[in-house]
CSV table of C-alpha atoms in Angstrom, one decimal:
chain,number,residue,atom,x,y,z
A,1,MET,CA,12.3,-14.4,-6.4
A,2,GLU,CA,13.0,-12.6,-3.4
A,3,GLN,CA,12.7,-13.6,-0.1
A,4,LEU,CA,12.5,-10.0,1.6
A,5,ARG,CA,9.7,-9.8,3.9
A,6,ALA,CA,8.6,-7.2,6.6
A,7,LYS,CA,6.2,-7.1,9.5
A,8,ILE,CA,3.4,-4.7,8.9
A,9,ILE,CA,1.0,-3.7,11.6
A,10,GLY,CA,-1.7,-2.4,9.5
A,11,ILE,CA,-2.9,-1.0,6.1
A,12,SER,CA,-5.1,1.8,6.1
A,13,ARG,CA,-6.8,2.8,2.7
A,14,HIS,CA,-8.2,6.0,1.5
A,15,ARG,CA,-6.5,8.4,3.4
A,16,LEU,CA,-7.2,11.8,2.3
A,17,LEU,CA,-4.9,14.7,3.3
A,18,THR,CA,-3.7,13.1,6.3
A,19,ASP,CA,-0.2,11.6,4.9
A,20,GLY,CA,0.7,13.3,1.4
A,21,ASP,CA,-1.2,14.4,-1.4
A,22,GLY,CA,-4.0,12.5,-3.1
A,23,VAL,CA,-5.6,9.4,-2.1
A,24,THR,CA,-2.8,7.4,-0.1
A,25,THR,CA,-2.8,3.8,1.6
A,26,LEU,CA,-0.8,4.1,4.8
A,27,VAL,CA,1.4,1.0,5.2
A,28,ALA,CA,2.5,0.8,9.0
A,29,PHE,CA,5.8,-1.1,9.5
A,30,HIS,CA,6.4,-2.9,12.8
A,31,GLY,CA,9.5,-1.8,14.7
A,32,CYS,CA,10.6,1.7,15.8
A,33,PRO,CA,14.1,2.7,17.3
A,34,LEU,CA,12.1,5.3,19.5
A,35,HIS,CA,10.1,4.9,22.5
A,36,CYS,CA,8.1,8.2,22.6
A,37,ARG,CA,6.0,8.8,25.8
A,38,HIS,CA,2.6,9.3,23.7
A,39,CYS,CA,3.3,6.5,21.0
A,40,LEU,CA,0.4,6.5,18.7
A,41,ASN,CA,0.9,3.1,17.6
A,42,PRO,CA,2.5,1.0,20.6
A,43,HIS,CA,1.8,-2.2,19.0
A,44,SER,CA,4.5,-1.3,16.7
A,45,LEU,CA,6.8,-2.1,19.4
A,46,GLY,CA,7.8,-5.4,20.9
A,47,ASP,CA,6.9,-8.7,19.8
A,48,ASN,CA,3.1,-8.9,20.4
A,49,GLY,CA,2.4,-10.7,17.3
A,50,SER,CA,0.0,-8.2,16.2
A,51,PHE,CA,1.5,-8.0,12.7
A,52,SER,CA,1.3,-9.8,9.2
A,53,GLU,CA,4.5,-10.5,7.3
A,54,TYR,CA,4.5,-9.5,3.7
A,55,SER,CA,7.0,-9.6,0.8
A,56,PRO,CA,7.0,-6.6,-1.6
A,57,ALA,CA,4.9,-8.4,-4.3
A,58,GLU,CA,2.4,-9.5,-1.8
A,59,LEU,CA,2.1,-6.1,-0.4
A,60,TYR,CA,1.8,-4.7,-3.9
A,61,ALA,CA,-1.0,-7.2,-4.7
A,62,GLU,CA,-2.9,-6.1,-1.6
A,63,VAL,CA,-2.7,-2.4,-2.2
A,64,SER,CA,-2.7,-2.2,-6.0
A,65,ILE,CA,-6.7,-2.4,-5.7
A,66,ASP,CA,-6.6,1.4,-5.2
A,67,GLU,CA,-4.3,2.0,-8.3
A,68,LEU,CA,-6.8,4.0,-10.0
A,69,TYR,CA,-7.5,6.5,-7.1
A,70,PHE,CA,-3.6,6.7,-6.8
A,71,ILE,CA,-2.9,7.6,-10.3
A,72,ALA,CA,-5.9,9.9,-10.8
A,73,THR,CA,-4.8,12.1,-7.6
A,74,ASN,CA,-1.2,11.8,-7.7
A,75,GLY,CA,-1.6,9.6,-4.7
A,76,GLY,CA,0.1,6.5,-3.6
A,77,ILE,CA,1.6,4.9,-0.7
A,78,THR,CA,2.7,6.2,2.6
A,79,PHE,CA,5.2,4.1,4.5
A,80,GLY,CA,4.7,4.7,8.4
A,81,GLY,CA,5.1,2.6,11.2
A,82,GLY,CA,6.9,2.0,13.5
A,83,GLU,CA,9.9,3.5,11.2
A,84,PRO,CA,9.9,3.2,7.8
A,85,GLY,CA,13.7,4.2,7.5
A,86,LEU,CA,14.6,0.9,8.7
A,87,ARG,CA,13.1,-1.0,5.6
A,88,PRO,CA,15.0,0.7,2.7
A,89,GLN,CA,15.5,-2.8,0.9
A,90,PHE,CA,11.8,-3.5,1.2
A,91,ILE,CA,10.7,0.0,0.2
A,92,ARG,CA,13.2,0.0,-3.0
A,93,GLU,CA,12.0,-3.7,-4.0
A,94,PHE,CA,8.4,-2.1,-3.4
A,95,ARG,CA,9.4,1.0,-5.8
A,96,GLU,CA,10.6,-1.4,-8.5
A,97,ILE,CA,7.1,-3.4,-8.7
A,98,CYS,CA,4.9,-0.5,-8.2
A,99,GLY,CA,6.6,1.5,-10.9
A,100,ASP,CA,7.0,5.3,-11.0
A,101,ALA,CA,3.5,6.4,-11.4
A,102,TRP,CA,2.5,6.0,-7.6
A,103,ARG,CA,3.7,8.5,-5.2
A,104,ILE,CA,5.7,7.1,-2.2
A,105,ASN,CA,5.8,9.0,0.9
A,106,LEU,CA,7.5,8.3,4.0
A,107,GLU,CA,6.4,9.3,7.4
A,108,THR,CA,9.9,9.0,9.4
A,109,SER,CA,11.5,10.2,12.4
A,110,LEU,CA,14.8,10.0,10.4
A,111,ASN,CA,16.5,8.6,13.9
A,112,VAL,CA,18.2,5.9,11.5
A,113,PRO,CA,21.5,5.5,9.8
A,114,SER,CA,22.3,8.0,7.0
A,115,ALA,CA,22.9,5.2,4.7
A,116,ASN,CA,19.2,4.1,4.9
A,117,ILE,CA,17.9,7.6,4.2
A,118,ARG,CA,20.3,8.4,1.4
A,119,ASP,CA,18.9,5.2,-0.2
A,120,LEU,CA,15.6,6.2,0.4
A,121,LEU,CA,15.8,9.3,-1.2
A,122,THR,CA,16.1,8.0,-4.2
A,123,VAL,CA,12.8,6.2,-4.3
A,124,ALA,CA,10.9,8.4,-2.2
A,125,ASN,CA,8.8,11.4,-3.5
A,126,SER,CA,8.3,13.1,-0.3
A,127,LEU,CA,9.0,12.5,3.5
A,128,ILE,CA,6.8,13.5,6.4
A,129,ILE,CA,9.0,14.0,9.2
A,130,ASP,CA,8.2,13.7,12.6
A,131,ILE,CA,10.8,16.1,14.2
A,132,LYS,CA,9.4,16.1,17.7
A,133,ASP,CA,11.8,19.0,19.0
A,134,MET,CA,15.2,20.0,17.8
A,135,ASN,CA,16.4,20.6,21.5
A,136,PRO,CA,18.4,17.3,22.1
A,137,ASP,CA,17.2,17.4,25.8
A,138,ILE,CA,13.8,17.7,24.9
A,139,TYR,CA,14.0,15.0,22.3
A,140,ARG,CA,15.9,12.4,24.6
A,141,ARG,CA,13.1,13.1,27.3
A,142,TYR,CA,10.3,12.4,25.0
A,143,THR,CA,11.7,9.7,23.1
A,144,GLY,CA,14.4,8.1,25.2
A,145,ARG,CA,16.8,8.4,22.4
A,146,PRO,CA,19.3,11.1,21.3
A,147,ASN,CA,18.7,13.0,18.1
A,148,ALA,CA,22.1,13.2,16.6
A,149,LEU,CA,21.2,11.0,13.9
A,150,VAL,CA,18.2,13.4,13.0
A,151,LEU,CA,20.2,16.0,12.8
A,152,GLU,CA,22.5,14.5,10.4
A,153,ASN,CA,20.1,13.3,8.3
A,154,LEU,CA,18.2,16.7,8.0
A,155,ARG,CA,21.6,17.9,7.2
A,156,MET,CA,21.9,15.3,4.4
A,157,ILE,CA,18.6,16.2,3.0
A,158,ALA,CA,19.7,19.8,2.8
A,159,ALA,CA,22.8,19.0,1.1
A,160,ALA,CA,20.8,17.0,-1.7
A,161,GLY,CA,18.7,19.9,-2.1
A,162,ARG,CA,15.5,17.8,-1.3
A,163,GLN,CA,14.1,20.4,1.6
A,164,HIS,CA,10.9,20.9,-0.8
A,165,ASP,CA,9.9,17.4,-0.9
A,166,CYS,CA,9.6,17.2,3.2
A,167,ILE,CA,7.0,18.3,5.3
A,168,ILE,CA,8.4,18.8,8.9
A,169,ARG,CA,5.8,18.0,11.7
A,170,ILE,CA,6.5,20.1,14.8
A,171,PRO,CA,4.1,19.0,17.6
A,172,LEU,CA,3.5,20.9,20.8
A,173,ILE,CA,3.9,18.2,23.2
A,174,PRO,CA,2.3,19.3,26.7
A,175,GLY,CA,4.9,18.5,29.3
A,176,PHE,CA,7.8,18.4,27.0
A,177,ASN,CA,8.0,21.3,25.0
A,178,THR,CA,6.9,25.0,24.7
A,179,HIS,CA,5.7,27.4,22.1
A,180,PRO,CA,9.2,29.1,22.4
A,181,ASP,CA,10.8,25.7,21.8
A,182,ARG,CA,8.6,25.1,18.7
A,183,GLU,CA,9.8,28.2,17.4
A,184,ALA,CA,13.4,27.8,18.1
A,185,SER,CA,13.0,24.3,16.2
A,186,ARG,CA,11.5,25.8,13.2
A,187,LYS,CA,14.1,28.7,13.1
A,188,GLU,CA,16.8,25.9,12.9
A,189,LEU,CA,15.1,24.0,10.3
A,190,GLU,CA,14.3,27.1,8.3
A,191,ALA,CA,18.2,27.8,8.6
A,192,LEU,CA,18.6,24.4,6.7
A,193,GLY,CA,16.2,25.5,3.9
A,194,PHE,CA,13.2,23.7,5.0
A,195,THR,CA,9.9,25.6,4.4
A,196,ARG,CA,6.9,23.2,4.8
A,197,PHE,CA,5.9,22.7,8.2
A,198,ASP,CA,2.7,21.3,10.2
A,199,LEU,CA,2.5,22.7,13.3
A,200,PHE,CA,0.1,21.0,15.9
A,201,LYS,CA,-1.0,20.1,19.3
A,202,TYR,CA,-0.9,16.5,20.7
A,203,GLN,CA,-4.3,16.0,22.1
A,204,ILE,CA,-3.6,13.5,25.0
A,205,SER,CA,-6.4,11.4,25.8
A,206,LYS,CA,-7.0,10.5,29.4
A,207,ASN,CA,-7.8,6.8,28.9
E,1,MET,CA,-21.4,13.7,8.3
E,2,THR,CA,-18.7,11.0,9.5
E,3,ARG,CA,-15.4,10.6,8.2
E,4,GLY,CA,-16.3,7.4,6.3
E,5,LYS,CA,-19.1,8.9,4.6
E,6,GLN,CA,-16.9,12.1,3.6
E,7,THR,CA,-14.4,9.8,2.0
E,8,CYS,CA,-17.1,7.7,0.1
E,9,LYS,CA,-18.2,11.2,-1.5
E,10,ILE,CA,-14.5,12.5,-2.5
E,11,LEU,CA,-14.1,8.9,-4.1
E,12,LYS,CA,-17.3,8.7,-5.8
E,13,GLU,CA,-16.2,12.1,-7.4
E,14,ILE,CA,-13.1,10.9,-8.3
E,15,ARG,CA,-14.7,8.2,-10.1
E,16,ARG,CA,-17.1,10.5,-11.7
E,17,GLN,CA,-14.4,12.5,-13.0
E,18,ILE,CA,-12.6,9.3,-14.3
E,19,ALA,CA,-15.5,8.4,-16.2
E,20,GLU,CA,-16.1,12.0,-17.7
E,21,ALA,CA,-12.8,12.3,-18.8
E,22,ASN,CA,-12.9,8.8,-20.8
E,23,GLY,CA,-16.3,9.1,-21.8
E,24,ILE,CA,-17.6,6.3,-19.7
E,25,GLU,CA,-20.9,5.9,-18.8
E,26,LEU,CA,-21.3,5.7,-15.1
E,27,ALA,CA,-24.7,5.8,-13.4
E,28,THR,CA,-23.9,6.4,-9.9
E,29,SER,CA,-26.8,6.8,-7.3
E,30,GLU,CA,-26.9,8.2,-3.9
E,31,CYS,CA,-25.8,5.8,-1.2
E,32,ARG,CA,-28.8,5.2,1.4
E,33,TYR,CA,-26.9,3.4,3.8
E,34,LYS,CA,-27.0,5.0,7.1
E,35,GLY,CA,-24.7,3.2,9.2
E,36,ASP,CA,-20.9,3.5,9.5
E,37,CYS,CA,-19.1,3.6,6.5
E,38,LEU,CA,-15.4,2.9,5.8
E,39,GLY,CA,-15.4,5.2,2.9
E,40,THR,CA,-15.8,2.3,0.4
E,41,CYS,CA,-18.3,-0.8,0.3
E,42,PRO,CA,-18.7,-3.7,-2.2
E,43,LYS,CA,-20.7,-1.6,-4.8
E,44,CYS,CA,-18.1,1.3,-4.6
E,45,GLU,CA,-15.3,-1.1,-5.2
E,46,ALA,CA,-17.2,-2.8,-8.0
E,47,GLU,CA,-17.7,0.6,-9.6
E,48,VAL,CA,-13.7,0.7,-9.7
E,49,ARG,CA,-13.4,-2.6,-11.2
E,50,TYR,CA,-15.8,-1.4,-13.7
E,51,LEU,CA,-13.8,1.7,-14.7
E,52,GLU,CA,-10.7,-0.3,-14.9
E,53,GLN,CA,-12.2,-2.9,-17.2
E,54,GLN,CA,-13.5,0.0,-19.4
E,55,LEU,CA,-10.2,1.8,-19.1
E,56,ARG,CA,-8.4,-1.4,-20.1
E,57,ALA,CA,-10.5,-2.0,-23.0
E,58,ARG,CA,-10.1,1.5,-24.4
E,59,THR,CA,-6.4,0.9,-24.3
E,60,LEU,CA,-6.6,-2.3,-26.0
E,61,ALA,CA,-8.8,-0.6,-28.7
E,62,GLY,CA,-5.8,1.9,-29.1
E,63,LYS,CA,-7.6,4.8,-27.5
E,64,ALA,CA,-6.1,7.4,-25.2
E,65,VAL,CA,-6.8,7.3,-21.8
E,66,ALA,CA,-7.0,10.4,-19.3
E,67,LEU,CA,-5.9,9.0,-16.0
E,68,ALA,CA,-3.0,10.7,-14.5
E,69,GLY,CA,-3.6,13.3,-12.3
E,70,ILE,CA,-7.0,14.5,-13.8
E,71,SER,CA,-8.5,14.3,-9.8
E,72,ALA,CA,-5.1,16.0,-8.5
E,73,GLY,CA,-6.6,19.2,-7.6
E,74,MET,CA,-9.2,17.7,-5.3
E,75,ILE,CA,-6.7,16.4,-2.7
E,76,PHE,CA,-3.9,18.5,-2.1
E,77,MET,CA,-1.8,18.5,1.2
E,78,SER,CA,0.0,21.9,1.2
E,79,GLY,CA,1.9,21.5,4.6
E,80,CYS,CA,2.5,25.4,4.5
E,81,SER,CA,3.2,26.8,8.2
E,82,GLY,CA,-0.5,26.4,9.4
E,83,THR,CA,-1.8,24.5,12.1
E,84,SER,CA,-3.2,21.0,11.5
E,85,ALA,CA,-6.8,20.4,11.4
E,86,GLY,CA,-8.1,18.1,14.3
E,87,ASN,CA,-8.1,15.2,12.5
E,88,HIS,CA,-4.4,14.5,12.3
E,89,PRO,CA,-2.6,11.1,12.7
E,90,ALA,CA,-0.2,12.4,15.0
E,91,ASP,CA,-3.0,13.2,17.4
E,92,ILE,CA,-2.5,11.0,20.4
E,93,GLN,CA,-5.6,8.4,20.3
E,94,PRO,CA,-3.9,5.5,22.2
E,95,SER,CA,-7.4,3.7,22.2
E,96,ALA,CA,-7.4,4.1,18.4
E,97,PRO,CA,-4.6,2.3,16.8
E,98,ILE,CA,-4.3,2.2,12.9
E,99,GLU,CA,-7.3,0.7,11.6
E,100,GLN,CA,-7.0,-2.4,9.7
E,101,THR,CA,-9.4,-1.4,6.9
E,102,GLU,CA,-11.3,-4.4,5.6
E,103,THR,CA,-14.1,-4.2,2.8
E,104,PRO,CA,-17.1,-4.1,4.7
E,105,ASP,CA,-19.2,-7.2,3.5
E,106,THR,CA,-22.6,-5.8,4.8
E,107,ILE,CA,-22.9,-2.2,3.4
E,108,THR,CA,-25.0,-2.2,0.2
E,109,GLU,CA,-27.3,0.5,-1.2
E,110,GLU,CA,-30.4,-1.8,-0.9
E,111,GLY,CA,-31.3,-5.3,-0.4
E,112,GLU,CA,-28.8,-8.1,0.5
E,113,ALA,CA,-25.5,-8.7,-1.5
E,114,PRO,CA,-23.8,-11.8,-1.1
E,115,ALA,CA,-20.8,-11.7,1.0
E,116,ILE,CA,-17.7,-10.5,-1.0
E,117,GLU,CA,-14.1,-11.9,-0.5
E,118,ASP,CA,-11.2,-10.2,-1.6
E,119,ASN,CA,-9.5,-11.6,-4.8
E,120,ASN,CA,-13.3,-12.2,-6.2
E,121,VAL,CA,-13.9,-11.3,-9.9
E,122,TYR,CA,-16.3,-8.8,-10.0
E,123,GLU,CA,-18.5,-9.4,-13.4
E,124,VAL,CA,-19.7,-6.2,-14.9
E,125,THR,CA,-21.8,-5.5,-17.9
E,126,GLY,CA,-21.6,-3.0,-20.6
E,127,LYS,CA,-23.6,-0.8,-18.7
E,128,ALA,CA,-22.8,1.0,-15.5
E,129,GLU,CA,-24.9,-1.9,-14.0
E,130,VAL,CA,-22.8,-3.9,-11.8
E,131,ILE,CA,-23.6,-7.4,-11.1
E,132,ILE,CA,-22.0,-9.0,-8.0
E,133,PRO,CA,-21.8,-13.1,-9.0
E,134,ASP,CA,-23.8,-15.0,-6.4
E,135,LYS,CA,-22.0,-18.1,-7.4
E,136,LEU,CA,-18.7,-18.1,-6.0
E,137,PRO,CA,-16.1,-20.6,-6.5
E,138,THR,CA,-16.1,-23.4,-4.1
E,139,ASP,CA,-12.6,-22.9,-3.1
E,140,SER,CA,-13.4,-19.1,-2.3
E,141,ARG,CA,-15.9,-20.2,0.3
E,142,ASN,CA,-13.0,-21.5,2.2
E,143,LYS,CA,-10.9,-19.0,3.9
E,144,ILE,CA,-7.4,-18.5,2.0
E,145,PHE,CA,-4.9,-17.3,4.5
E,146,THR,CA,-2.2,-14.6,3.7
E,147,ALA,CA,0.0,-15.8,6.6
E,148,THR,CA,0.1,-19.1,8.3
E,149,GLU,CA,2.3,-20.9,11.0
E,150,GLU,CA,3.7,-22.9,8.2
E,151,MET,CA,3.8,-21.6,4.7
E,152,PRO,CA,3.4,-23.8,1.9
E,153,GLN,CA,6.6,-25.0,0.5
E,154,PHE,CA,7.6,-26.0,-3.0
E,155,PRO,CA,9.6,-29.3,-3.3
E,156,GLY,CA,12.9,-28.3,-3.3
E,157,GLY,CA,12.4,-24.7,-2.1
E,158,ASP,CA,11.8,-21.3,-3.6
E,159,GLU,CA,14.8,-21.8,-6.2
E,160,GLU,CA,13.5,-24.8,-7.3
E,161,GLU,CA,10.0,-23.2,-8.0
E,162,ALA,CA,11.6,-20.6,-9.9
E,163,ARG,CA,13.6,-23.0,-12.0
E,164,TYR,CA,10.5,-25.1,-12.5
E,165,ILE,CA,8.9,-21.8,-14.1
E,166,ARG,CA,12.0,-20.8,-15.9
E,167,GLU,CA,12.1,-24.1,-17.7
E,168,HIS,CA,8.5,-24.6,-18.5
E,169,PHE,CA,7.8,-21.0,-19.5
E,170,ILE,CA,7.5,-21.0,-23.7
E,171,TYR,CA,8.0,-17.5,-24.9
E,172,PRO,CA,5.1,-16.8,-27.1
E,173,GLU,CA,5.9,-16.6,-30.6
E,174,GLU,CA,3.8,-13.1,-30.9
E,175,ALA,CA,5.8,-11.5,-27.8
E,176,LEU,CA,9.0,-12.7,-29.0
E,177,LYS,CA,8.6,-11.1,-32.5
E,178,LYS,CA,7.5,-7.7,-30.9
E,179,GLY,CA,10.3,-7.9,-28.4
E,180,ILE,CA,8.3,-7.6,-25.1
E,181,GLN,CA,9.8,-8.5,-21.7
E,182,GLY,CA,9.2,-7.2,-18.4
E,183,ARG,CA,8.3,-8.2,-14.9
E,184,ALA,CA,5.0,-9.6,-13.9
E,185,ILE,CA,2.9,-10.4,-10.7
E,186,VAL,CA,0.9,-13.6,-10.4
E,187,GLN,CA,-1.1,-14.4,-7.5
E,188,PHE,CA,-2.3,-18.1,-6.9
E,189,TYR,CA,-3.1,-20.1,-4.0
E,190,VAL,CA,-2.2,-23.3,-2.5
E,191,ASP,CA,-4.9,-25.5,-1.6
E,192,THR,CA,-5.1,-27.8,1.3
E,193,LEU,CA,-3.8,-30.8,-1.0
E,194,GLY,CA,-0.8,-28.8,-2.4
E,195,ASN,CA,-2.1,-27.8,-5.7
E,196,ALA,CA,-1.6,-24.1,-7.2
E,197,CYS,CA,-4.9,-22.7,-8.1
E,198,GLU,CA,-6.6,-20.1,-9.9
E,199,PRO,CA,-3.7,-18.0,-11.2
E,200,LYS,CA,-4.5,-14.4,-11.6
E,201,ILE,CA,-2.2,-12.0,-13.2
E,202,ILE,CA,-1.9,-8.8,-10.6
E,203,ARG,CA,0.6,-6.9,-12.8
E,204,GLY,CA,0.7,-8.1,-16.4
E,205,ILE,CA,3.2,-7.8,-19.3
E,206,ASP,CA,1.4,-8.8,-22.5
E,207,PRO,CA,-1.8,-10.8,-22.7
E,208,SER,CA,0.2,-13.7,-24.4
E,209,ILE,CA,2.8,-13.8,-21.8
E,210,ASP,CA,0.5,-13.6,-19.1
E,211,ARG,CA,-1.3,-16.3,-20.5
E,212,GLU,CA,1.5,-18.4,-20.6
E,213,ILE,CA,2.7,-17.7,-16.9
E,214,SER,CA,-0.9,-18.6,-16.0
E,215,ARG,CA,-0.6,-21.8,-18.0
E,216,VAL,CA,2.8,-22.8,-16.2
E,217,ILE,CA,1.5,-22.0,-12.6
E,218,ARG,CA,-1.2,-24.6,-13.1
E,219,THR,CA,1.2,-27.3,-13.9
E,220,LEU,CA,3.1,-26.8,-10.9
E,221,PRO,CA,4.0,-30.0,-9.2
E,222,LYS,CA,2.3,-30.1,-5.6
E,223,TYR,CA,3.5,-28.1,-2.8
E,224,LYS,CA,3.7,-29.1,0.9
E,225,PRO,CA,0.4,-27.4,2.0
E,226,GLY,CA,0.4,-24.5,4.5
E,227,ARG,CA,-0.6,-25.4,8.0
E,228,MET,CA,-2.4,-23.6,10.5
E,229,ASN,CA,-3.3,-25.2,14.1
E,230,GLY,CA,-2.1,-28.4,12.8
E,231,LYS,CA,-4.4,-28.2,9.9
E,232,ASN,CA,-3.7,-27.8,5.9
E,233,VAL,CA,-5.2,-24.7,4.8
E,234,ASN,CA,-5.3,-22.5,1.6
E,235,VAL,CA,-2.8,-19.9,1.5
E,236,TRP,CA,-2.2,-17.3,-0.9
E,237,ARG,CA,1.0,-17.0,-2.9
E,238,THR,CA,2.6,-14.0,-4.6
E,239,LEU,CA,5.3,-14.3,-7.0
E,240,PRO,CA,7.1,-11.7,-9.1
E,241,ILE,CA,8.2,-13.3,-12.4
E,242,THR,CA,10.6,-11.7,-14.4
E,243,ILE,CA,10.5,-12.6,-18.2
E,244,LYS,CA,13.6,-11.7,-20.4
E,245,LEU,CA,14.1,-12.1,-23.9
E,246,PRO,CA,16.4,-14.7,-24.9
E,247,GLN,CA,19.9,-13.1,-25.3
E,248,ASN,CA,19.9,-13.4,-29.4
E,249,ARG,CA,16.7,-11.7,-29.5
E,250,GLN,CA,17.7,-8.8,-27.4
């Protein structure tokens, strides 16, 4: 019986169209290597205690309440966060428990060791990649980290021929990148064989 | 229309399609609730449990069940080179962290229904009428925690717990003959006295094996109960259990 446990900051059910096909449940991990200026879930960082600990089996017990919807709509679980790329062992264990009928999507920055992504590619159906910007300077300014690992992982995914399982989010981040920057990112990604993009603009809230 | 109501409408349509594809009678009525809706409510959840029960009955009766992907066309994320709609998870809403969705216990179509806690068994009649039990098990009235400061501990630790289950599990003759093995998940709670209570098979292998797992769980020796704020509390415990045929039967 496994002792593998992960800190989870939130479970959001019945998400439609936001993180993958079908009806999905978003499971958000605690912990992220980035410190984005406009982080959507700042409570995924730091040790502020706003999480619950789950084993893969406990998580399965909680999310399987929506199995009927998952199967009927080709939906399943989207692991986000935080950074699910830091949790390959947990997600692999979860896949063994939930079986092949559920889709597993990852919402990831890819800014994790390539061994993790290589491992996750064997259990995940699709990746929603939060690329920020391909330009290393813009990336570092916005996230506080270099994007060398991101680029390495993108090349690895391309070499594995899994580009079509990826949706790449290319945001326009006011104050950090511009439309031409975004076009440049897209061209670079297209050169690697990626075809599915999600272009959108960050809405910066005043409060 | 609020997002919750929209979600509710789509989920209801999926349930209708599942029922129709499998010849299940499901009489849904228009929800008249006017307040905030999270997309589901006890009544919607009870319909899902009813469908599950009906589908299980059909499977047991050897009938084909149509489920996989039957509503797939309804919600399809193309991810083509477009621009996202406003309702995007990556939109920055610092004041709106990920919602911890909980089943609301006050939304009902009409009248008052008793508060429903997770993990209740919903009783369902043969018709699409759903009856929510008004008499909940006594122990369910007390809160059952998922995580506590001190989790329940089996004497000797998790390895001993696994060993106890392994040694006390008697392979049902029927499953042995059919060569059935697999991985089950059982959930129960450890009460304030350390007893393993109300085992429920979350993912089963075979009815005979599932019954045997539940029997063994009920015989588990006392745990050291979980504690919260210096007090013993009820705590859920979920265990994956792998059942393998004896080597000479494989």
